């Protein structure tokens, strides 16, 4: 069935047994990245067919807790989010920026090519679309230009999946980033399960999406199909287990610089940096320079975290020597100074930092705790001390 030229793109229904044709059509032109089960979790990886999707799995999540369980059905997207975000493919954990080689008594320096695969991302949730949009602002907005990010981001074909059931740590509804994706995709799937036949409502968000759908067996969706899809995401919103009241958060955080609550969090925080690694928007990096005795050198950018001591090292030592000051930096940046820098909060409510924190530290609990923490005495001298050089 073809969409009429020039017409708005009407939604369609694709049967479960025809979803493989959609993945194959994506694979004909793209490197398809999607969810799959590996090592007891759902990870994002290259997908070579619909069989690679996590059929019949769901994820159980809470603060500091994640496990996969079998579902009673064969839902393909019956889980929410694994530890890996799409950042992994757009803003690489490790990217060599240039190589140098000693030649004829001088150094020949060559920038690394930014060439990247033509990606299709299959299964992007609404909060993740918001996360990509935040990264776009950070890495490409307002005079900033990261050529490696740009090369990987440009032309990504996005197949979103609408959330019909929230994860245990989700709070996208209060961040205004979900659970329903309203744009930013080429195609968006809503999975229909029993008592309805197993099929997918497909919303079309771009001419490229319409063109791809034309290569997949489908039929026209009826208004009741659209209503059913809306009800499913509304149900996910109502069932969302966490919320974050963002009203006045920026001013509140700026007014609590010396609050004793930071020290109470620091007593639990291990400064492991998990929260920043799993976050779809954390973008901090450092560089590593390697040389060898043959006269070669390379300059590599790698992810870093504001929870590490070396991250704030300047001159005589690290300016954020205590864990309290590092947690304060992370949370205040996410929910206050990020908005000053980029015009949007740095949090999209995906809940990963809560799930993957080994101490179960939960920003949706810390913000209310900070709001009521009236005592503004300096908790500990080291929230502002400089680490002594060893
Ligand atoms: S701060 Fe936490 S909840 Fe917010 S986007 Fe990052 S990982 Fe997700
Ligand atoms: S808040 Fe949790 S995940 Fe983040 S550094 Fe501390 S212990 Fe690690």
XYZ file of C-alpha atoms and ligand atoms in Angstrom:
406
model
C 0.000 0.000 0.000
C 1.468 3.378 -0.989
C 0.972 6.745 0.636
C -0.514 9.223 -1.830
C 2.100 11.767 -2.949
C 1.747 15.046 -1.092
C -0.726 13.629 1.452
C 0.026 13.779 5.172
C 1.372 10.416 6.201
C -1.490 8.257 7.434
C -0.784 5.784 10.243
C -0.757 2.103 9.380
C -0.960 -1.315 10.990
C 1.816 -3.851 10.478
C 1.312 -7.455 11.586
C 3.902 -9.028 13.889
C 4.869 -11.471 11.150
C 5.605 -8.550 8.811
C 7.866 -6.653 11.205
C 10.814 -8.638 9.870
C 10.220 -6.974 6.498
C 10.567 -3.585 8.194
C 13.875 -4.576 9.787
C 15.077 -5.985 6.445
C 14.107 -2.771 4.649
C 16.095 -0.802 7.239
C 19.061 -3.140 6.842
C 19.109 -2.649 3.091
C 20.352 0.919 3.594
C 21.521 1.239 7.189
C 23.476 -0.291 9.996
C 20.552 -1.151 12.247
C 21.084 -0.739 15.981
C 18.419 -2.088 18.299
C 17.783 -3.812 21.597
C 18.874 -7.396 22.209
C 19.483 -9.597 25.238
C 23.074 -10.041 26.314
C 24.753 -10.834 29.656
C 21.509 -10.696 31.608
C 20.479 -7.288 30.331
C 19.019 -5.538 27.325
C 21.761 -3.835 25.368
C 21.855 -1.891 22.113
C 23.748 -3.640 19.375
C 23.751 -4.204 15.636
C 20.632 -6.155 14.700
C 20.683 -8.612 11.806
C 16.972 -9.430 11.842
C 13.785 -9.236 13.850
C 14.765 -12.467 15.641
C 17.470 -10.535 17.539
C 14.866 -8.443 19.416
C 14.138 -9.375 23.048
C 10.903 -11.326 22.406
C 9.139 -12.230 25.635
C 11.438 -10.341 28.021
C 10.763 -7.561 30.458
C 13.001 -5.590 32.796
C 12.307 -5.125 36.510
C 13.901 -1.938 37.794
C 14.152 -0.050 41.057
C 16.810 2.049 42.779
C 20.031 0.037 42.519
C 18.166 -2.926 41.039
C 17.776 -4.400 37.542
C 16.870 -7.843 36.335
C 15.297 -9.451 33.286
C 12.231 -11.656 33.591
C 10.227 -13.686 31.150
C 6.861 -12.260 30.146
C 3.763 -14.353 29.625
C 3.630 -13.190 25.978
C 6.061 -12.702 23.099
C 6.108 -8.909 23.122
C 9.115 -7.571 21.216
C 9.307 -4.301 23.139
C 7.892 -5.378 26.504
C 10.764 -3.826 28.454
C 11.810 -0.223 28.954
C 15.489 0.741 29.015
C 18.767 -1.070 29.473
C 21.979 0.512 30.754
C 23.087 1.624 27.295
C 21.715 4.750 25.652
C 22.018 5.874 22.029
C 24.781 8.224 23.185
C 27.015 5.150 22.890
C 26.722 5.356 19.069
C 26.649 9.129 18.584
C 29.184 10.408 21.110
C 31.670 7.549 21.200
C 33.138 6.360 24.522
C 36.533 6.508 22.851
C 37.457 8.425 19.678
C 40.967 8.990 18.398
C 41.055 12.573 17.136
C 44.477 12.587 15.524
C 47.587 10.478 14.931
C 51.118 11.787 14.584
C 54.194 10.132 13.218
C 57.814 11.278 13.179
C 58.928 11.498 9.539
C 62.021 13.097 8.051
C 62.855 14.901 11.264
C 59.386 16.384 11.713
C 55.946 15.259 12.830
C 53.270 14.334 10.334
C 49.943 14.979 12.132
C 46.765 13.573 10.621
C 43.247 14.128 11.854
C 41.185 10.965 12.097
C 38.384 10.621 9.593
C 34.917 11.321 10.961
C 33.375 8.807 8.567
C 30.517 6.915 10.194
C 28.014 4.208 9.303
C 24.570 5.251 8.149
C 22.593 4.289 11.216
C 19.002 3.258 11.777
C 18.065 3.269 15.455
C 15.265 0.801 16.159
C 13.335 1.066 19.423
C 14.087 4.621 20.558
C 11.877 5.641 23.494
C 10.446 9.116 23.879
C 12.833 10.102 26.689
C 15.715 8.917 24.514
C 14.603 11.137 21.649
C 14.704 13.989 24.149
C 18.181 12.834 25.227
C 19.432 12.964 21.633
C 17.934 16.405 21.237
C 19.837 17.550 24.369
C 23.083 16.147 22.922
C 22.360 17.978 19.658
C 22.195 21.250 21.601
C 25.347 20.494 23.588
C 27.510 19.235 20.736
C 26.136 21.080 17.704
C 24.232 24.111 19.009
C 25.136 27.798 19.223
C 28.516 27.822 17.531
C 29.567 24.470 18.951
C 30.436 21.816 16.380
C 31.723 18.336 17.129
C 32.505 16.837 13.694
C 32.556 13.258 15.023
C 29.115 13.642 16.589
C 27.804 15.439 13.515
C 28.983 12.680 11.166
C 27.326 9.959 13.247
C 24.150 11.911 13.973
C 23.482 13.169 10.453
C 20.997 11.005 8.586
C 20.131 8.656 11.450
C 16.836 6.942 10.626
C 14.815 6.762 13.835
C 12.210 4.112 14.576
C 10.701 5.094 17.923
C 8.729 2.743 20.147
C 5.957 4.216 22.259
C 6.058 3.176 25.912
C 2.948 1.327 27.016
C 4.181 0.457 30.493
C 6.665 2.490 32.555
C 9.842 1.136 34.082
C 10.301 1.132 37.843
C 12.523 4.235 37.830
C 10.949 6.271 35.000
C 9.810 9.855 35.541
C 9.689 11.194 31.964
C 6.109 12.446 32.401
C 7.193 15.067 34.918
C 10.110 16.129 32.692
C 7.751 16.572 29.726
C 9.724 14.087 27.643
C 7.331 11.138 27.472
C 5.959 8.560 27.529
C 4.498 9.392 24.099
C 6.847 10.521 21.322
C 5.141 13.240 19.277
C 7.960 13.938 16.835
C 11.655 13.521 16.128
C 11.182 10.099 14.503
C 10.809 8.721 11.001
C 8.503 5.948 12.187
C 6.988 5.278 15.614
C 5.638 1.875 16.626
C 3.017 1.130 19.249
C 2.938 -2.582 20.019
C -0.556 -4.056 20.331
C -0.835 -7.267 22.342
C -3.627 -9.648 23.441
C -6.578 -9.484 23.495
C -5.877 -7.716 20.209
C -3.880 -9.458 17.485
C -0.127 -8.975 17.904
C 0.579 -6.066 15.571
C 2.055 -2.557 15.456
C 0.457 0.790 14.893
C 2.974 2.704 12.790
C 2.983 6.508 12.864
C 4.953 8.151 10.081
C 7.054 11.198 10.925
C 8.918 11.958 7.703
C 8.958 11.323 3.949
C 11.822 8.864 4.549
C 9.583 7.010 6.998
C 6.730 6.916 4.479
C 9.059 5.608 1.812
C 10.323 2.834 4.086
C 6.798 1.882 5.131
C 5.900 1.484 1.469
C 8.292 -1.474 1.380
C 6.547 -3.255 4.255
C 3.163 -5.048 4.053
C 0.681 -2.904 5.962
C -2.914 -1.728 6.024
C -4.555 1.553 6.899
C -5.139 2.160 10.611
C -8.641 3.078 11.797
C -9.414 5.926 14.245
C -10.033 3.332 16.998
C -6.518 1.969 16.460
C -5.087 5.436 17.083
C -7.300 5.837 20.160
C -6.084 2.499 21.482
C -2.448 3.558 21.003
C -3.095 6.856 22.827
C -4.807 5.008 25.691
C -1.822 2.683 26.058
C 0.638 5.552 26.471
C -1.774 7.419 28.729
C -1.913 4.283 30.887
C 1.897 4.297 31.045
C 1.840 7.932 32.142
C -0.707 7.240 34.881
C 1.273 4.247 36.135
C 4.603 6.105 36.263
C 6.086 5.297 39.667
C 8.256 8.390 40.141
C 7.901 12.115 39.581
C 10.119 15.146 39.901
C 8.600 18.540 40.635
C 10.779 20.898 38.580
C 9.096 24.100 39.816
C 11.773 26.406 41.197
C 14.424 23.664 41.178
C 17.091 25.884 39.647
C 16.773 28.616 42.276
C 16.441 26.036 45.047
C 19.675 24.280 44.043
C 21.582 27.559 43.749
C 20.414 28.473 47.238
C 21.584 25.199 48.807
C 25.253 25.294 47.909
C 26.375 24.659 51.489
C 23.503 22.483 52.671
C 24.302 19.568 54.924
C 22.212 17.252 52.700
C 25.116 17.040 50.229
C 27.185 15.386 52.919
C 24.412 12.928 53.691
C 24.345 11.842 50.040
C 28.139 11.682 50.009
C 28.029 9.198 52.896
C 26.230 6.803 50.508
C 27.798 7.770 47.157
C 30.771 5.664 46.036
C 31.874 8.202 43.378
C 31.796 5.293 40.917
C 30.517 7.475 38.054
C 27.891 4.898 36.954
C 25.218 7.598 36.917
C 27.146 9.637 34.365
C 28.114 6.681 32.170
C 24.515 5.472 31.778
C 23.025 8.956 31.418
C 21.894 9.666 27.838
C 22.962 13.322 28.100
C 26.182 13.392 30.174
C 28.830 14.411 27.671
C 32.033 15.066 29.621
C 35.279 13.795 28.194
C 38.991 13.894 28.814
C 41.870 13.191 26.437
C 44.559 10.549 26.551
C 47.844 10.984 24.700
C 49.825 7.899 23.839
C 53.302 7.803 22.362
C 55.627 4.955 21.504
C 59.355 4.563 21.011
C 58.936 4.367 17.231
C 57.888 8.023 17.133
C 54.137 7.572 16.844
C 51.554 9.396 18.940
C 47.790 9.472 19.175
C 45.352 11.788 20.863
C 42.148 10.069 22.023
C 39.027 11.518 23.557
C 37.308 9.265 26.111
C 34.219 9.644 28.276
C 34.949 11.022 31.713
C 32.804 11.726 34.732
C 32.495 14.682 37.094
C 32.577 12.086 39.890
C 36.260 11.338 39.323
C 38.869 13.278 41.266
C 41.089 14.038 38.235
C 38.162 15.553 36.331
C 38.420 18.833 38.256
C 42.205 18.805 38.652
C 43.689 22.240 38.042
C 47.049 23.547 39.180
C 47.701 22.244 42.671
C 44.901 19.669 42.741
C 41.234 18.919 42.245
C 38.853 21.726 43.054
C 36.129 19.220 43.903
C 38.034 17.125 46.382
C 35.059 15.787 48.354
C 32.367 13.424 47.117
C 29.781 15.876 48.459
C 31.074 18.578 46.141
C 31.076 16.186 43.182
C 27.509 15.002 43.748
C 26.473 18.648 44.195
C 28.175 19.536 40.921
C 26.433 16.709 39.053
C 22.918 17.387 40.354
C 23.199 21.170 40.161
C 24.503 20.965 36.611
C 21.780 18.514 35.535
C 18.853 20.498 36.883
C 20.067 24.112 37.122
C 23.217 25.312 35.356
C 22.599 23.053 32.329
C 19.502 25.158 31.608
C 21.637 28.313 31.865
C 24.148 26.858 29.414
C 21.944 25.078 26.898
C 18.391 26.301 27.498
C 17.108 22.930 28.695
C 17.638 20.714 31.747
C 20.267 17.999 31.406
C 17.834 15.357 32.638
C 15.143 13.686 30.529
C 13.712 11.455 33.260
C 14.921 8.100 31.941
C 15.704 6.864 35.459
C 18.927 5.080 34.510
C 21.044 6.878 37.104
C 18.642 5.563 39.761
C 18.620 1.973 38.517
C 22.358 1.717 37.969
C 23.517 3.503 41.121
C 24.963 0.747 43.318
C 23.910 2.767 46.361
C 20.380 3.339 45.064
C 20.752 7.140 45.196
C 17.667 8.602 43.571
C 17.503 12.209 42.363
C 13.693 12.152 42.617
C 14.174 11.632 46.368
C 17.159 13.967 46.756
C 15.411 17.010 45.281
C 12.467 16.902 47.742
C 14.946 16.244 50.560
C 16.988 19.300 49.555
C 13.844 21.424 49.327
C 12.964 20.784 52.972
C 16.554 20.831 54.234
C 16.457 24.313 55.809
C 19.814 24.057 57.532
C 22.270 25.802 55.260
C 25.343 25.508 57.450
C 28.446 24.348 55.637
C 28.501 20.622 56.140
C 32.179 19.988 55.866
C 35.155 22.136 55.103
C 36.170 19.918 52.232
C 33.142 20.801 50.068
C 35.340 23.605 48.757
C 38.873 22.589 49.580
C 41.488 21.943 47.001
C 43.056 18.515 46.987
C 46.660 18.678 48.140
C 49.155 17.417 45.562
C 50.677 14.117 46.617
S 20.112 12.371 35.166
Fe 19.424 10.248 35.468
S 17.218 10.255 34.991
Fe 18.093 12.167 34.182
S 18.582 11.682 32.029
Fe 20.474 11.281 33.224
S 20.348 9.092 33.777
Fe 18.300 9.711 33.073
S 25.403 8.694 42.773
Fe 25.491 6.429 42.664
S 26.083 5.955 40.546
Fe 26.559 8.144 40.901
S 28.705 8.148 41.555
Fe 27.462 8.049 43.453
S 27.287 5.834 43.890
Fe 27.989 6.000 41.764
